[in-house]
Amino acid sequence: MLKRLLCQKLNFIFCNPRRFFGSIRGRLVTMMLVASSVTALVGYAIFAYYSLGAQRDRLMEFSESLVEVLSQDLARIVLLGEFSVAADVTARLDSFGLVRRTLLYNREGEPVFQYHRSDLRGTPLEPPVLEGERAALLKGSVMHFELPLLYGRQELGRVYLKLEAESLQAILQRDMKVFLGIGALMLLLALLLAIRFESRFNAPILRLIRFFDRTGKKGALESRIQTDEQNEQNEFGTLYREVNRMLERIEASREALRIAAVAFETPNGMVITDAEQRILQVNRAFSEITGYSSEEAIGQSPSMLQSGRHDDAFYQQMWQTLQSSGYWEGEIYNRQKSGEVYPERLTIQSVKDENAQVRYYVGSFVDLTSLKQAQAQAHYLGLYDPLTGLANRRHLAQKLQAQSASGQPDSALLCFDLDNHRLISETFGHDKADELLIEVAERVRAAFGQSAFIARLGADVLAIIQHYEKSQEVALQAEESAKTLLEAVQKPYLLSDNFFAIKARVGIALFPVSGVDAQALIKQADLALQQGQPVAGQQIRFFDPEAESAARHYLDTCTQLQNAINENQLQLHYQTQVDTQGRAVGAEALIRWRHPQEGMLSPGCFIPAAERSSHLILEIGHWVLENACAQLAIWQRDPDRRSWTLAVNISAQQFIQEGFVQEVQAALDRHNIPASRLKLELTESVLVDDIHQAVETMTQLRALGLEISLDDFGTGYASLSYLSQLPLSQIKIDRTFVSRLLAEKSDAAIVQSVLSLGETFELTVVAEGVETKAQYERLRQMGCAIFQGFYFSRPAPADQLSA
């Protein structure tokens, strides 16, 4: 049996020599050969031992020097975890041809770095168990060392080195003749011993090999080799336990890498660049946000995302902060691959090496588009009504408060509600009621345009802020605005093939008459709105009773004045104008209203209301011009009055009306009177809007032969520059200066100045409002040529006017 087994072993050795001698089995045979030949080879063994010892010392010295050279880099790996220096360590180890493998352990005995020579990479590292502070082991053609890693005087861990060495086989080959003789004698004994002890030593190794084979095929790193604590209290048991611990560390490392990979794939966009700002890696979120795939981004610069909304100074400040502190954070606008610009919150962190040099930049950013949209939506909902798009109560209060702080001109706050909106909601449903509100809002916008601020205060209550230029007529203008509002919202509505008619009421609070507090104004307008409920048919109410009275009076006056025009209640009175000899040279036509209840009314009682209503003042102006020309025609047939001129007051609206010159020409032709006998008196207000157009119209009138007089000179807008431009024939000194002529030196000086201007510009000067002989005499002394006033005659109908 032993012979058969020996034959099998010999057959295996000679048929598979590489496999045999490369296995643990072959090494056992070699060891038996050495053991059986010890006595015969003592001399040679001593020599070999000396050679190996010398080699060990050299390699030990080399190892200690190598560890000392690399101690600083290895210490950074152990202490600081700076694995970026591993590449530098690997490159330096590659330069030492003796070094095959290196393994670095920390203080806890855990490997933190390993090195394989390039031709050995990919093969498993199986460091033997070495004991002692500075341990060394020669195995075959390699020398194993384990040395402490010292940094200063502190031990940070241990370093395992596997170095190239001269093997025992090489030494034997060197002394081949002696070795062959001794080897031949001991071969048989070695084989017999190997057969005897092979199974005992080889079985644990084969068990380990099968375990690795099974684990490698299944990839099950969670598997562990089972150990027998009683029978395996030896190196194999230690090896099994180390294998198990190694698998645990590998599994932990794989888990750490998996966690790091998951952390990198966060919802935040991540980008890593080198020191030259070339993109090295991006995550999935980067591609989802920017639209650039990793293949398109890697190798490019982050400037590919610039939107153009930030200037060079912005980026310079960013990089200055990053270079000084190593960190920058802020909001920035970037551009996606599609070209769309989006906001993001960006943080940039620099990563430096052991020399404080920047190696990498890590950027993390969050797309703020949704957040910005949500903020804008929240801001909109905080200030606007989502149904109608009008401002809400809060926005209205802010607007009123801002108006108060900025001192804006006089304004009115109009609140109005829809009387039967709730009935429509209850009868036809909330959808129809909402459609109605939307249509109401559109009508109000169309009626008031951009000049008004419109808000929704409640379910069916809306409000409007209107600004007015003429502060003394705010109430009247607010009344007109309320009428416009009612006219717009009370027209029938067609909603889903159904017509709806609604009534509205308006409450008005005036600013700053009623106060300057925003909430108080809203409350006052609402109170005015509520006050309108008990009064049947009264749709407009003021919070201020005086303002309401003024507005009501204006509306009543306009209504009655229209009736006066239709029923011929207007008539002209005339006041003569005399020269320095007291002779009448003309007259001024002055309108009067024979009111059925209030008697004869002067122009001051109704002309301001007529001017507020443009169609009324135009009708009255046309009536005055026609009747004045008719009276001039009558005077042309009277020898005593044939040379008289008749002055007619023309309103600013009538003067700027298109076709006014043609209207005057038609009146002159219709009544066949000389144009030189008609004098048009204009107030200085015609010069306000467009003086160039005023000059052109005056020039055309002068070309017809008419005289142009500037009324109330010195009280309005006229100046020396106007006098030099206007084609005037006459100016009139206002009655206020004449009335104080004898009492106030300043007024006397003004009158003298006007007379001097008239002489300078060759204009006739008329003093109106002369009521006493003393005034008349003083004006004559000052050089005035024409006079008008109660001292000479009061206004009277033409048939009562004395020549």
PDB file of N, CA and C in Angstrom, residues 454-503:
ATOM      1  N   ILE A 454     -57.676  99.314  -7.889  1.00  0.00           N
ATOM      2  CA  ILE A 454     -58.928  98.608  -7.635  1.00  0.00           C
ATOM      3  C   ILE A 454     -58.645  97.415  -6.729  1.00  0.00           C
ATOM      4  N   ALA A 455     -59.527  97.206  -5.743  1.00  0.00           N
ATOM      5  CA  ALA A 455     -59.323  96.111  -4.781  1.00  0.00           C
ATOM      6  C   ALA A 455     -60.663  95.460  -4.476  1.00  0.00           C
ATOM      7  N   ARG A 456     -60.583  94.204  -4.012  1.00  0.00           N
ATOM      8  CA  ARG A 456     -61.766  93.483  -3.546  1.00  0.00           C
ATOM      9  C   ARG A 456     -61.665  93.351  -2.027  1.00  0.00           C
ATOM     10  N   LEU A 457     -62.673  93.890  -1.320  1.00  0.00           N
ATOM     11  CA  LEU A 457     -62.640  93.905   0.138  1.00  0.00           C
ATOM     12  C   LEU A 457     -63.420  92.764   0.763  1.00  0.00           C
ATOM     13  N   GLY A 458     -64.398  92.223   0.061  1.00  0.00           N
ATOM     14  CA  GLY A 458     -65.216  91.158   0.615  1.00  0.00           C
ATOM     15  C   GLY A 458     -65.869  90.369  -0.494  1.00  0.00           C
ATOM     16  N   ALA A 459     -66.881  89.608  -0.142  1.00  0.00           N
ATOM     17  CA  ALA A 459     -67.527  88.742  -1.123  1.00  0.00           C
ATOM     18  C   ALA A 459     -68.047  89.536  -2.309  1.00  0.00           C
ATOM     19  N   ASP A 460     -68.745  90.641  -2.050  1.00  0.00           N
ATOM     20  CA  ASP A 460     -69.305  91.438  -3.133  1.00  0.00           C
ATOM     21  C   ASP A 460     -68.986  92.922  -2.973  1.00  0.00           C
ATOM     22  N   VAL A 461     -67.930  93.246  -2.247  1.00  0.00           N
ATOM     23  CA  VAL A 461     -67.548  94.638  -1.999  1.00  0.00           C
ATOM     24  C   VAL A 461     -66.204  94.906  -2.670  1.00  0.00           C
ATOM     25  N   LEU A 462     -66.169  95.932  -3.521  1.00  0.00           N
ATOM     26  CA  LEU A 462     -64.952  96.344  -4.196  1.00  0.00           C
ATOM     27  C   LEU A 462     -64.640  97.783  -3.834  1.00  0.00           C
ATOM     28  N   ALA A 463     -63.400  98.192  -4.042  1.00  0.00           N
ATOM     29  CA  ALA A 463     -62.988  99.551  -3.707  1.00  0.00           C
ATOM     30  C   ALA A 463     -62.051 100.087  -4.781  1.00  0.00           C
ATOM     31  N   ILE A 464     -62.070 101.418  -4.929  1.00  0.00           N
ATOM     32  CA  ILE A 464     -61.236 102.089  -5.928  1.00  0.00           C
ATOM     33  C   ILE A 464     -60.600 103.317  -5.279  1.00  0.00           C
ATOM     34  N   ILE A 465     -59.302 103.521  -5.544  1.00  0.00           N
ATOM     35  CA  ILE A 465     -58.631 104.761  -5.158  1.00  0.00           C
ATOM     36  C   ILE A 465     -58.458 105.592  -6.427  1.00  0.00           C
ATOM     37  N   GLN A 466     -58.970 106.830  -6.374  1.00  0.00           N
ATOM     38  CA  GLN A 466     -58.835 107.730  -7.504  1.00  0.00           C
ATOM     39  C   GLN A 466     -58.128 109.001  -7.055  1.00  0.00           C
ATOM     40  N   HIS A 467     -57.133 109.454  -7.839  1.00  0.00           N
ATOM     41  CA  HIS A 467     -56.423 110.702  -7.558  1.00  0.00           C
ATOM     42  C   HIS A 467     -56.977 111.805  -8.457  1.00  0.00           C
ATOM     43  N   TYR A 468     -57.041 113.015  -7.910  1.00  0.00           N
ATOM     44  CA  TYR A 468     -57.573 114.156  -8.654  1.00  0.00           C
ATOM     45  C   TYR A 468     -56.604 115.325  -8.560  1.00  0.00           C
ATOM     46  N   GLU A 469     -56.558 116.109  -9.643  1.00  0.00           N
ATOM     47  CA  GLU A 469     -55.611 117.219  -9.696  1.00  0.00           C
ATOM     48  C   GLU A 469     -56.153 118.463  -9.002  1.00  0.00           C
ATOM     49  N   LYS A 470     -57.432 118.738  -9.153  1.00  0.00           N
ATOM     50  CA  LYS A 470     -58.006 119.951  -8.566  1.00  0.00           C
ATOM     51  C   LYS A 470     -58.556 119.636  -7.179  1.00  0.00           C
ATOM     52  N   SER A 471     -57.783 120.005  -6.161  1.00  0.00           N
ATOM     53  CA  SER A 471     -58.158 119.624  -4.803  1.00  0.00           C
ATOM     54  C   SER A 471     -59.460 120.272  -4.361  1.00  0.00           C
ATOM     55  N   GLN A 472     -59.784 121.459  -4.876  1.00  0.00           N
ATOM     56  CA  GLN A 472     -61.008 122.112  -4.426  1.00  0.00           C
ATOM     57  C   GLN A 472     -62.255 121.453  -4.998  1.00  0.00           C
ATOM     58  N   GLU A 473     -62.080 120.544  -5.954  1.00  0.00           N
ATOM     59  CA  GLU A 473     -63.237 119.910  -6.580  1.00  0.00           C
ATOM     60  C   GLU A 473     -63.196 118.398  -6.428  1.00  0.00           C
ATOM     61  N   VAL A 474     -62.534 117.900  -5.376  1.00  0.00           N
ATOM     62  CA  VAL A 474     -62.413 116.453  -5.198  1.00  0.00           C
ATOM     63  C   VAL A 474     -63.779 115.815  -5.059  1.00  0.00           C
ATOM     64  N   ALA A 475     -64.655 116.426  -4.275  1.00  0.00           N
ATOM     65  CA  ALA A 475     -65.979 115.849  -4.059  1.00  0.00           C
ATOM     66  C   ALA A 475     -66.745 115.731  -5.368  1.00  0.00           C
ATOM     67  N   LEU A 476     -66.672 116.794  -6.187  1.00  0.00           N
ATOM     68  CA  LEU A 476     -67.382 116.752  -7.470  1.00  0.00           C
ATOM     69  C   LEU A 476     -66.815 115.667  -8.377  1.00  0.00           C
ATOM     70  N   GLN A 477     -65.485 115.589  -8.418  1.00  0.00           N
ATOM     71  CA  GLN A 477     -64.857 114.582  -9.269  1.00  0.00           C
ATOM     72  C   GLN A 477     -65.132 113.169  -8.755  1.00  0.00           C
ATOM     73  N   ALA A 478     -65.159 113.015  -7.435  1.00  0.00           N
ATOM     74  CA  ALA A 478     -65.479 111.706  -6.876  1.00  0.00           C
ATOM     75  C   ALA A 478     -66.900 111.308  -7.228  1.00  0.00           C
ATOM     76  N   GLU A 479     -67.812 112.281  -7.212  1.00  0.00           N
ATOM     77  CA  GLU A 479     -69.205 112.005  -7.595  1.00  0.00           C
ATOM     78  C   GLU A 479     -69.276 111.534  -9.038  1.00  0.00           C
ATOM     79  N   GLU A 480     -68.500 112.195  -9.906  1.00  0.00           N
ATOM     80  CA  GLU A 480     -68.479 111.791 -11.307  1.00  0.00           C
ATOM     81  C   GLU A 480     -67.908 110.378 -11.456  1.00  0.00           C
ATOM     82  N   SER A 481     -66.856 110.083 -10.688  1.00  0.00           N
ATOM     83  CA  SER A 481     -66.281 108.736 -10.731  1.00  0.00           C
ATOM     84  C   SER A 481     -67.290 107.694 -10.289  1.00  0.00           C
ATOM     85  N   ALA A 482     -68.066 108.023  -9.244  1.00  0.00           N
ATOM     86  CA  ALA A 482     -69.090 107.089  -8.759  1.00  0.00           C
ATOM     87  C   ALA A 482     -70.150 106.849  -9.824  1.00  0.00           C
ATOM     88  N   LYS A 483     -70.540 107.901 -10.521  1.00  0.00           N
ATOM     89  CA  LYS A 483     -71.530 107.738 -11.590  1.00  0.00           C
ATOM     90  C   LYS A 483     -70.979 106.865 -12.715  1.00  0.00           C
ATOM     91  N   THR A 484     -69.713 107.101 -13.060  1.00  0.00           N
ATOM     92  CA  THR A 484     -69.082 106.262 -14.088  1.00  0.00           C
ATOM     93  C   THR A 484     -69.057 104.804 -13.657  1.00  0.00           C
ATOM     94  N   LEU A 485     -68.739 104.601 -12.390  1.00  0.00           N
ATOM     95  CA  LEU A 485     -68.687 103.246 -11.849  1.00  0.00           C
ATOM     96  C   LEU A 485     -70.048 102.572 -11.925  1.00  0.00           C
ATOM     97  N   LEU A 486     -71.089 103.272 -11.474  1.00  0.00           N
ATOM     98  CA  LEU A 486     -72.441 102.690 -11.489  1.00  0.00           C
ATOM     99  C   LEU A 486     -72.896 102.399 -12.915  1.00  0.00           C
ATOM    100  N   GLU A 487     -72.566 103.317 -13.810  1.00  0.00           N
ATOM    101  CA  GLU A 487     -72.953 103.100 -15.201  1.00  0.00           C
ATOM    102  C   GLU A 487     -72.300 101.852 -15.777  1.00  0.00           C
ATOM    103  N   ALA A 488     -71.056 101.596 -15.375  1.00  0.00           N
ATOM    104  CA  ALA A 488     -70.330 100.447 -15.916  1.00  0.00           C
ATOM    105  C   ALA A 488     -70.844  99.129 -15.354  1.00  0.00           C
ATOM    106  N   VAL A 489     -71.088  99.071 -14.033  1.00  0.00           N
ATOM    107  CA  VAL A 489     -71.403  97.781 -13.409  1.00  0.00           C
ATOM    108  C   VAL A 489     -72.875  97.447 -13.452  1.00  0.00           C
ATOM    109  N   GLN A 490     -73.764  98.413 -13.736  1.00  0.00           N
ATOM    110  CA  GLN A 490     -75.202  98.131 -13.698  1.00  0.00           C
ATOM    111  C   GLN A 490     -75.780  97.767 -15.052  1.00  0.00           C
ATOM    112  N   LYS A 491     -74.952  97.704 -16.078  1.00  0.00           N
ATOM    113  CA  LYS A 491     -75.428  97.205 -17.362  1.00  0.00           C
ATOM    114  C   LYS A 491     -75.694  95.707 -17.251  1.00  0.00           C
ATOM    115  N   PRO A 492     -76.660  95.151 -17.986  1.00  0.00           N
ATOM    116  CA  PRO A 492     -76.984  93.720 -17.877  1.00  0.00           C
ATOM    117  C   PRO A 492     -75.773  92.839 -18.217  1.00  0.00           C
ATOM    118  N   TYR A 493     -75.731  91.671 -17.599  1.00  0.00           N
ATOM    119  CA  TYR A 493     -74.652  90.706 -17.791  1.00  0.00           C
ATOM    120  C   TYR A 493     -75.211  89.459 -18.474  1.00  0.00           C
ATOM    121  N   LEU A 494     -74.498  88.950 -19.457  1.00  0.00           N
ATOM    122  CA  LEU A 494     -74.861  87.701 -20.124  1.00  0.00           C
ATOM    123  C   LEU A 494     -73.894  86.627 -19.659  1.00  0.00           C
ATOM    124  N   LEU A 495     -74.389  85.729 -18.823  1.00  0.00           N
ATOM    125  CA  LEU A 495     -73.578  84.649 -18.279  1.00  0.00           C
ATOM    126  C   LEU A 495     -74.255  83.324 -18.573  1.00  0.00           C
ATOM    127  N   SER A 496     -73.599  82.505 -19.406  1.00  0.00           N
ATOM    128  CA  SER A 496     -74.134  81.175 -19.745  1.00  0.00           C
ATOM    129  C   SER A 496     -75.562  81.282 -20.274  1.00  0.00           C
ATOM    130  N   ASP A 497     -75.741  82.179 -21.255  1.00  0.00           N
ATOM    131  CA  ASP A 497     -77.027  82.355 -21.953  1.00  0.00           C
ATOM    132  C   ASP A 497     -78.114  82.924 -21.050  1.00  0.00           C
ATOM    133  N   ASN A 498     -77.760  83.469 -19.910  1.00  0.00           N
ATOM    134  CA  ASN A 498     -78.733  84.094 -19.019  1.00  0.00           C
ATOM    135  C   ASN A 498     -78.335  85.539 -18.777  1.00  0.00           C
ATOM    136  N   PHE A 499     -79.329  86.459 -18.807  1.00  0.00           N
ATOM    137  CA  PHE A 499     -79.068  87.855 -18.523  1.00  0.00           C
ATOM    138  C   PHE A 499     -79.291  88.119 -17.046  1.00  0.00           C
ATOM    139  N   PHE A 500     -78.365  88.851 -16.451  1.00  0.00           N
ATOM    140  CA  PHE A 500     -78.459  89.217 -15.042  1.00  0.00           C
ATOM    141  C   PHE A 500     -78.357  90.736 -14.940  1.00  0.00           C
ATOM    142  N   ALA A 501     -79.242  91.308 -14.155  1.00  0.00           N
ATOM    143  CA  ALA A 501     -79.200  92.746 -13.877  1.00  0.00           C
ATOM    144  C   ALA A 501     -78.940  92.932 -12.391  1.00  0.00           C
ATOM    145  N   ILE A 502     -77.995  93.828 -12.071  1.00  0.00           N
ATOM    146  CA  ILE A 502     -77.656  94.050 -10.669  1.00  0.00           C
ATOM    147  C   ILE A 502     -77.699  95.538 -10.364  1.00  0.00           C
ATOM    148  N   LYS A 503     -77.859  95.858  -9.108  1.00  0.00           N
ATOM    149  CA  LYS A 503     -77.795  97.221  -8.615  1.00  0.00           C
ATOM    150  C   LYS A 503     -76.569  97.352  -7.726  1.00  0.00           C
TER     151      LYS A 503
END
